[in-house]
Amino acid sequence: MIDTIKKHLPDSQKVATIKICLVSFLHACLVASIAGDIFAIWLQDKIHLDGAEIGLLLGLKGGVAIFFKPFFGYFLDKLLLRKHLIYAIAICAVGTGPFFQFIYGPLLTFTHTATVNGVTTTTHPYLYLTALLGGIYLGFMFYAGSAVIFSYCDRFVRAHGGTYGIVNAFNLAGWGVMAPISGFLYVYGAIYTFYFCSALAVIFVIVVFSLKVKSFEVDEVAESEDAIAGKVIPEKRASFKDYFRLCKSKNFFNLILFNMLIVVVLYSQSGQFGRYFLTFWGADKESHAFAIRLISMLGVPVSAIAFVLSMYSSKVIAKIGPQKAMVLLAFLVAGFLFVSGFAGLMHSKAVIIIARLIFASINPLITVAVLAYVAVYFNMKISGMVYLIGFQLMNNFGSFLESPAIGKSFDVYGFAHTYIALACIVAVSGVVLILSFTFFSKKIVMRHVTKPNKPQE
């Protein structure tokens, strides 16, 4: 069977793993240059939007991505290791610089000033239109596109006998490398960051092209249910009936529960964490620039921690099981939120830096735990749809609802008190998740495992 796989996936395991890790690394660099802390800071500094407006833009990117993900999930399960969707995402990323310079930025900076009864107000008349355009472009390229990359990389590396942990480690390394680069580029000119993204996208296209999967045929790979590749490359492709059965799946419900109650809260606040971080330093230009450089430089140790944890996370999660890993993550998220809020109450620069490092310990484990959960509890022929709908789509839907509310709460109640409240919510959600796994979870039957008969004496 392994010889059959190698015949149709011609690169050796080592070469194939290196290539797919490079794909994951470069795509992370692309996302980090746009979707990281710099994006929210750019919206505040250069576009002069408030917390609620920034939350709207951040949330709508995920909201628009909701419409892409069901189609992406369907085509992923049909295409399997073919690269059509990856090429579409890569080519779209090449236009990032021109999009921000000539479309997104000018529309957001256009303002209308009106005076009524002696009160002058300034509004952004094209805010909602721009949010929609940005949501379509960035949602396709990064939010929905990231889900495609994650799912594709997971299937690709498993087909070559590896695990997603190492691929995810290089994804996190991409964030670490890009964080200081984007920070320094931003100080000299935000537009440089966007064009640097376009340049990286060209390299990304070249690496994707080098993946050798052209002769792949699914029916020639998985020959039996017990085949090693049967988990990754199913003999039969998914049908619509397989997708409809997900509506009745208890395990699918628990995946959504974990996502909506815990992961969405973590990711919704992370978009504005950079704004919070800046409040610990002075408002003058010099202090402001120092804080931006500092949070960018923190991306290096943050990603180093995440890289090491991700390398070994697959083994740990396989040992304790994905359900226990998800429960543990719930309380780790609550701890991160509490430490972040405590830092604001004490106005401690050291504590907010520690909070940033705690986030680095949590973030790499989430995707690995979810993909492990999908691999254990679902048939791999529908893994693309399960991941994109149950995790990614619900994540975007939750962010679309929660990001504006959290942004408004930051403006009204302050960062510190909002973080403390979110910590309490997530802690309670962790208890709910335990109860759901205990009383509302379908027990699994191990698949693709056969035991030899004991020899008779």
XYZ file of C-alpha atoms in Angstrom:
457
model
C 0.000 0.000 0.000
C 2.785 2.435 0.880
C 4.398 1.705 -2.496
C 1.089 2.537 -4.184
C 0.909 5.849 -2.368
C 4.469 6.737 -3.325
C 3.723 5.919 -6.951
C 0.938 8.470 -7.136
C 2.505 10.986 -4.748
C 6.016 10.864 -6.252
C 7.953 12.951 -3.712
C 9.535 11.098 -0.801
C 7.998 11.625 2.644
C 10.796 14.004 3.645
C 10.609 16.118 0.498
C 6.810 16.213 0.514
C 6.769 17.245 4.192
C 9.288 20.017 3.553
C 7.213 21.370 0.657
C 3.893 21.318 2.504
C 5.533 22.918 5.566
C 6.814 25.673 3.272
C 3.294 26.145 1.880
C 1.965 26.482 5.423
C 4.796 28.854 6.390
C 4.327 31.193 3.428
C 0.558 31.316 3.781
C 0.967 32.197 7.463
C 3.262 35.062 6.438
C 0.565 36.301 4.065
C -2.135 36.186 6.730
C 0.102 37.699 9.426
C 0.882 40.693 7.226
C -2.824 41.569 6.979
C -4.816 39.822 9.688
C -2.448 40.310 12.623
C -2.188 43.153 15.155
C -0.964 45.559 12.484
C -4.300 45.545 10.659
C -6.316 46.781 13.675
C -3.598 49.316 14.533
C -3.659 50.576 10.923
C -7.424 51.015 11.072
C -7.078 53.051 14.266
C -3.973 55.112 13.415
C -4.315 55.758 9.695
C -8.053 55.428 9.087
C -9.118 56.816 12.508
C -11.906 54.315 13.215
C -13.239 53.610 16.707
C -13.497 50.212 18.414
C -17.007 49.401 17.176
C -16.124 50.279 13.555
C -12.934 48.224 13.724
C -14.940 45.355 15.199
C -17.371 45.655 12.291
C -14.579 45.369 9.706
C -12.940 42.469 11.524
C -16.233 40.670 12.036
C -17.533 41.169 8.498
C -14.439 39.581 6.996
C -15.329 36.444 8.875
C -19.028 36.905 8.191
C -18.610 37.056 4.425
C -16.291 34.031 4.573
C -19.283 32.047 5.847
C -20.708 32.003 2.325
C -17.485 30.648 0.837
C -16.794 27.843 3.277
C -19.614 25.399 2.462
C -18.535 25.468 -1.186
C -14.871 25.206 -0.237
C -15.611 22.233 2.017
C -17.554 20.486 -0.744
C -14.841 21.029 -3.361
C -12.084 20.021 -0.940
C -13.741 16.647 -0.407
C -14.173 16.268 -4.161
C -10.740 17.497 -5.203
C -8.898 15.798 -2.312
C -5.218 16.529 -3.095
C -5.738 18.478 -6.300
C -4.656 22.125 -6.069
C -7.355 24.177 -7.836
C -8.545 26.035 -4.719
C -4.978 26.644 -3.526
C -4.096 28.304 -6.839
C -7.180 30.546 -6.633
C -6.229 31.723 -3.139
C -2.583 32.269 -4.097
C -3.343 34.302 -7.226
C -5.838 36.412 -5.282
C -3.150 37.164 -2.674
C -0.854 38.589 -5.365
C -3.203 41.582 -5.684
C -3.100 42.525 -1.981
C -0.923 45.625 -2.383
C -2.935 47.270 -5.183
C -6.208 46.387 -3.438
C -5.233 48.181 -0.236
C -3.642 51.166 -1.983
C -6.265 51.900 -4.635
C -9.545 50.446 -3.298
C -9.727 49.565 0.393
C -7.692 52.438 1.844
C -9.195 55.313 -0.222
C -12.775 54.192 0.456
C -12.167 53.986 4.195
C -10.384 57.347 4.421
C -13.171 59.171 2.577
C -15.108 61.116 5.221
C -18.145 63.400 5.305
C -18.344 66.302 7.761
C -21.692 67.846 8.706
C -22.692 70.513 11.240
C -26.128 70.266 12.878
C -27.176 72.728 15.605
C -23.571 73.774 16.048
C -22.340 70.184 16.479
C -19.853 68.959 13.879
C -19.752 65.235 13.161
C -17.476 63.265 10.856
C -18.667 60.014 9.321
C -17.346 57.384 6.915
C -20.149 57.154 4.325
C -18.591 54.182 2.522
C -17.787 52.219 5.672
C -20.359 49.461 5.108
C -19.630 49.213 1.382
C -15.900 48.975 2.092
C -16.496 46.437 4.848
C -18.423 44.315 2.358
C -15.760 44.609 -0.371
C -12.983 43.899 2.113
C -14.976 41.024 3.531
C -15.342 39.449 0.080
C -11.699 39.891 -0.903
C -10.006 39.225 2.434
C -12.585 36.659 3.486
C -11.959 34.615 0.346
C -8.198 34.972 0.489
C -7.468 34.665 4.207
C -10.424 33.662 6.361
C -11.955 31.025 4.094
C -8.610 30.523 2.378
C -6.834 29.667 5.636
C -9.373 26.920 6.291
C -8.666 25.462 2.870
C -4.902 25.570 3.463
C -5.218 23.943 6.905
C -7.455 21.144 5.686
C -5.406 20.530 2.536
C -2.101 20.478 4.438
C -3.540 18.073 7.003
C -4.678 15.627 4.319
C -1.470 16.017 2.298
C 0.902 15.349 5.196
C -1.200 12.419 6.460
C -1.118 10.905 2.974
C 2.665 10.895 3.259
C 2.657 9.286 6.706
C 3.143 12.445 8.783
C 1.049 14.430 11.281
C -0.334 17.951 11.160
C 1.597 19.079 14.246
C 4.817 19.724 12.332
C 2.960 21.554 9.547
C 1.170 23.707 12.107
C 4.524 24.472 13.726
C 5.754 26.025 10.473
C 2.474 27.912 10.175
C 3.198 29.487 13.547
C 6.802 30.131 12.546
C 5.445 32.160 9.641
C 3.565 34.380 12.068
C 6.723 34.785 14.136
C 8.868 35.748 11.167
C 6.316 38.121 9.700
C 5.425 39.913 12.970
C 8.651 41.960 13.319
C 8.886 42.486 9.555
C 5.362 43.885 9.320
C 5.963 46.023 12.418
C 9.079 47.680 10.994
C 7.493 48.085 7.565
C 4.440 49.693 9.187
C 6.557 52.303 10.961
C 8.084 53.365 7.635
C 4.827 53.100 5.698
C 1.841 50.770 6.020
C 1.579 50.338 2.253
C 4.975 48.577 2.259
C 3.464 45.778 4.361
C 0.700 45.194 1.813
C 3.058 45.093 -1.163
C 5.407 42.800 0.734
C 2.394 40.489 1.022
C 1.988 40.576 -2.769
C 5.659 39.655 -3.241
C 5.326 36.722 -0.838
C 2.246 35.561 -2.727
C 4.309 35.160 -5.905
C 6.718 32.855 -4.061
C 3.711 31.032 -2.596
C 2.384 30.300 -6.103
C 5.742 28.824 -7.122
C 5.905 26.516 -4.090
C 2.307 25.319 -4.585
C 3.155 24.551 -8.215
C 6.043 22.344 -7.038
C 3.723 19.988 -5.087
C 3.640 16.764 -7.120
C 0.076 15.474 -7.115
C -0.855 15.704 -10.816
C -1.162 11.941 -11.424
C -3.217 11.360 -8.308
C -6.271 9.113 -8.697
C -8.282 8.278 -5.595
C -9.617 4.910 -6.732
C -6.094 3.572 -7.254
C -4.911 4.430 -3.725
C -7.337 3.158 -1.102
C -7.993 -0.500 -1.919
C -9.534 -1.673 1.347
C -11.053 -0.336 4.536
C -8.021 -1.460 6.499
C -5.609 0.423 4.233
C -3.401 2.973 5.946
C -4.327 5.581 3.338
C -8.012 4.805 3.763
C -8.231 7.343 6.552
C -6.756 10.105 4.422
C -7.773 9.250 0.872
C -11.127 7.413 0.994
C -12.120 4.896 -1.613
C -15.573 6.447 -2.018
C -16.129 10.158 -2.274
C -18.642 11.969 -0.106
C -22.274 12.293 -1.158
C -24.876 14.854 -0.108
C -26.421 12.227 2.203
C -23.154 12.092 4.115
C -23.314 15.830 4.675
C -26.965 15.799 5.737
C -26.168 13.183 8.376
C -23.958 15.740 10.084
C -27.099 17.565 11.236
C -27.881 14.584 13.483
C -24.320 14.004 14.701
C -23.744 14.551 18.416
C -20.019 14.773 17.842
C -20.577 17.497 15.249
C -22.727 19.408 17.757
C -19.943 19.212 20.366
C -17.428 20.557 17.860
C -19.683 23.552 17.206
C -20.201 24.037 20.949
C -16.469 24.145 21.621
C -15.982 26.565 18.771
C -18.788 29.009 19.546
C -18.334 29.179 23.327
C -14.554 29.195 23.571
C -12.585 29.575 20.336
C -14.712 32.410 18.945
C -14.235 34.454 22.123
C -10.468 33.963 21.937
C -10.215 34.945 18.282
C -12.741 37.816 18.470
C -10.713 39.646 21.118
C -7.358 38.894 19.478
C -8.085 41.255 16.594
C -8.013 44.213 19.002
C -5.410 42.960 21.451
C -2.848 45.180 19.703
C -4.895 48.279 20.571
C -5.035 47.141 24.194
C -1.283 46.548 24.242
C -0.584 50.107 23.068
C -2.487 51.586 26.039
C 0.272 50.429 28.418
C 2.694 52.920 26.847
C 2.509 56.649 26.325
C 0.361 58.344 23.698
C 3.210 60.447 22.281
C 4.601 59.548 18.882
C 7.870 58.091 20.160
C 6.225 55.862 22.779
C 3.589 54.802 20.273
C 6.233 53.731 17.733
C 8.165 51.887 20.463
C 5.047 49.953 21.501
C 4.362 48.929 17.893
C 7.950 47.703 17.498
C 7.739 45.853 20.816
C 4.539 43.968 20.040
C 6.009 43.106 16.650
C 9.248 41.835 18.185
C 7.271 39.782 20.701
C 6.069 37.802 17.720
C 9.477 36.076 17.646
C 9.418 34.474 21.150
C 5.670 33.958 20.850
C 6.096 31.950 17.670
C 9.123 30.113 19.086
C 6.999 28.879 21.989
C 4.153 28.015 19.653
C 6.528 26.213 17.267
C 7.891 23.907 19.983
C 4.451 23.170 21.426
C 2.974 22.429 18.023
C 5.802 20.019 17.154
C 4.835 17.779 20.075
C 1.128 18.585 20.395
C -0.001 15.772 18.093
C 1.606 13.153 20.343
C 0.159 14.681 23.513
C -3.334 15.001 22.049
C -3.168 11.436 20.729
C -2.301 10.267 24.246
C -4.984 12.133 26.228
C -7.598 12.209 23.467
C -8.992 15.205 21.562
C -11.964 15.689 23.916
C -9.798 16.112 27.012
C -7.487 18.365 25.012
C -10.419 20.605 24.061
C -11.595 20.847 27.682
C -8.076 21.733 28.792
C -7.908 24.413 26.108
C -11.163 25.928 27.375
C -9.680 26.612 30.804
C -6.386 27.789 29.320
C -8.314 30.350 27.269
C -10.140 31.488 30.430
C -6.766 31.860 32.156
C -5.358 33.939 29.303
C -8.370 36.280 29.356
C -8.165 36.695 33.126
C -4.419 37.500 33.040
C -5.058 40.016 30.237
C -7.747 41.742 32.300
C -5.618 41.661 35.447
C -2.792 43.359 33.543
C -5.117 46.269 32.764
C -6.350 46.564 36.349
C -2.756 46.699 37.600
C -1.539 48.601 34.532
C 1.405 46.212 34.452
C 3.525 46.056 31.309
C 5.150 42.821 32.496
C 1.790 41.066 32.987
C 0.451 42.059 29.553
C 3.629 40.644 27.992
C 3.091 37.421 29.975
C -0.485 37.325 28.669
C 0.873 37.547 25.145
C 3.118 34.550 25.834
C 0.201 32.576 27.305
C -1.708 33.161 24.095
C 1.256 31.668 22.252
C 0.887 28.507 24.332
C -2.804 28.147 23.503
C -3.129 29.151 19.868
C -1.093 26.315 18.267
C -3.007 23.621 20.111
C -6.482 24.614 18.941
C -6.185 23.714 15.256
C -4.242 20.521 16.009
C -6.831 19.419 18.597
C -9.750 20.145 16.259
C -8.185 18.298 13.316
C -7.420 15.349 15.621
C -11.058 15.403 16.775
C -12.235 15.365 13.151
C -9.882 12.487 12.293
C -11.076 10.362 15.237
C -14.809 11.059 15.259
C -15.674 11.444 11.565
C -15.215 9.586 8.303
C -12.311 11.204 6.469
C -14.255 11.437 3.216
C -16.205 14.338 4.749
C -13.340 15.771 6.803
C -13.068 18.874 4.616
C -16.715 19.789 5.127
C -16.659 18.962 8.860
C -13.636 21.198 9.426
C -14.813 24.083 7.263
C -18.414 24.044 8.542
C -18.122 22.804 12.121
C -15.025 24.798 12.977
C -14.125 27.475 10.459
C -17.586 28.598 9.320
C -18.987 28.618 12.840
C -15.891 30.508 13.928
C -16.548 33.193 11.324
C -20.258 33.306 12.125
C -19.512 33.718 15.818
C -16.874 36.368 15.129
C -19.343 38.235 12.921
C -21.725 38.396 15.895
C -19.229 38.858 18.715
C -16.485 41.103 17.283
C -18.606 44.292 17.101
C -20.059 43.601 20.568
C -16.630 43.003 22.102
C -15.256 46.086 20.335
C -18.120 48.182 21.726
C -17.523 46.743 25.195
C -13.860 47.719 24.978
C -14.900 51.326 24.248
C -17.652 51.521 26.891
C -16.385 49.409 29.813
C -12.667 49.401 29.085
C -10.314 46.626 28.061
C -9.571 45.290 31.547
C -13.152 44.805 32.723
C -14.196 43.317 29.391
C -11.390 40.758 29.574
C -12.359 39.745 33.129
C -15.989 39.287 32.029
C -14.930 37.203 29.027
C -12.759 35.027 31.293
C -15.770 34.219 33.475
C -17.907 33.398 30.431
C -15.298 31.032 28.989
C -14.734 29.308 32.372
C -18.470 28.558 32.630
C -18.407 27.396 28.991
C -15.643 24.945 29.891
C -17.938 23.321 32.465
C -20.727 23.177 29.876
C -18.339 21.462 27.453
C -17.437 18.820 30.054
C -21.122 18.051 30.618
C -21.780 17.882 26.888
C -18.879 15.490 26.272
C -20.039 13.351 29.207
C -23.768 13.107 28.496
C -24.136 14.162 24.861
C -21.345 12.493 22.939
C -21.582 9.473 20.683
C -19.057 6.843 21.632
C -16.684 5.979 18.819
C -15.754 2.632 17.379
C -12.114 2.511 16.343
C -11.905 2.255 12.565
C -9.146 0.937 10.344
C -7.767 -1.262 13.130
C -7.500 -5.043 12.923
C -6.088 -7.397 15.523
C -4.514 -10.721 14.582
C -5.958 -13.898 16.051
C -3.988 -15.416 18.872
C -2.118 -18.542 17.777
C -3.570 -21.752 19.160
C -1.200 -23.789 21.271
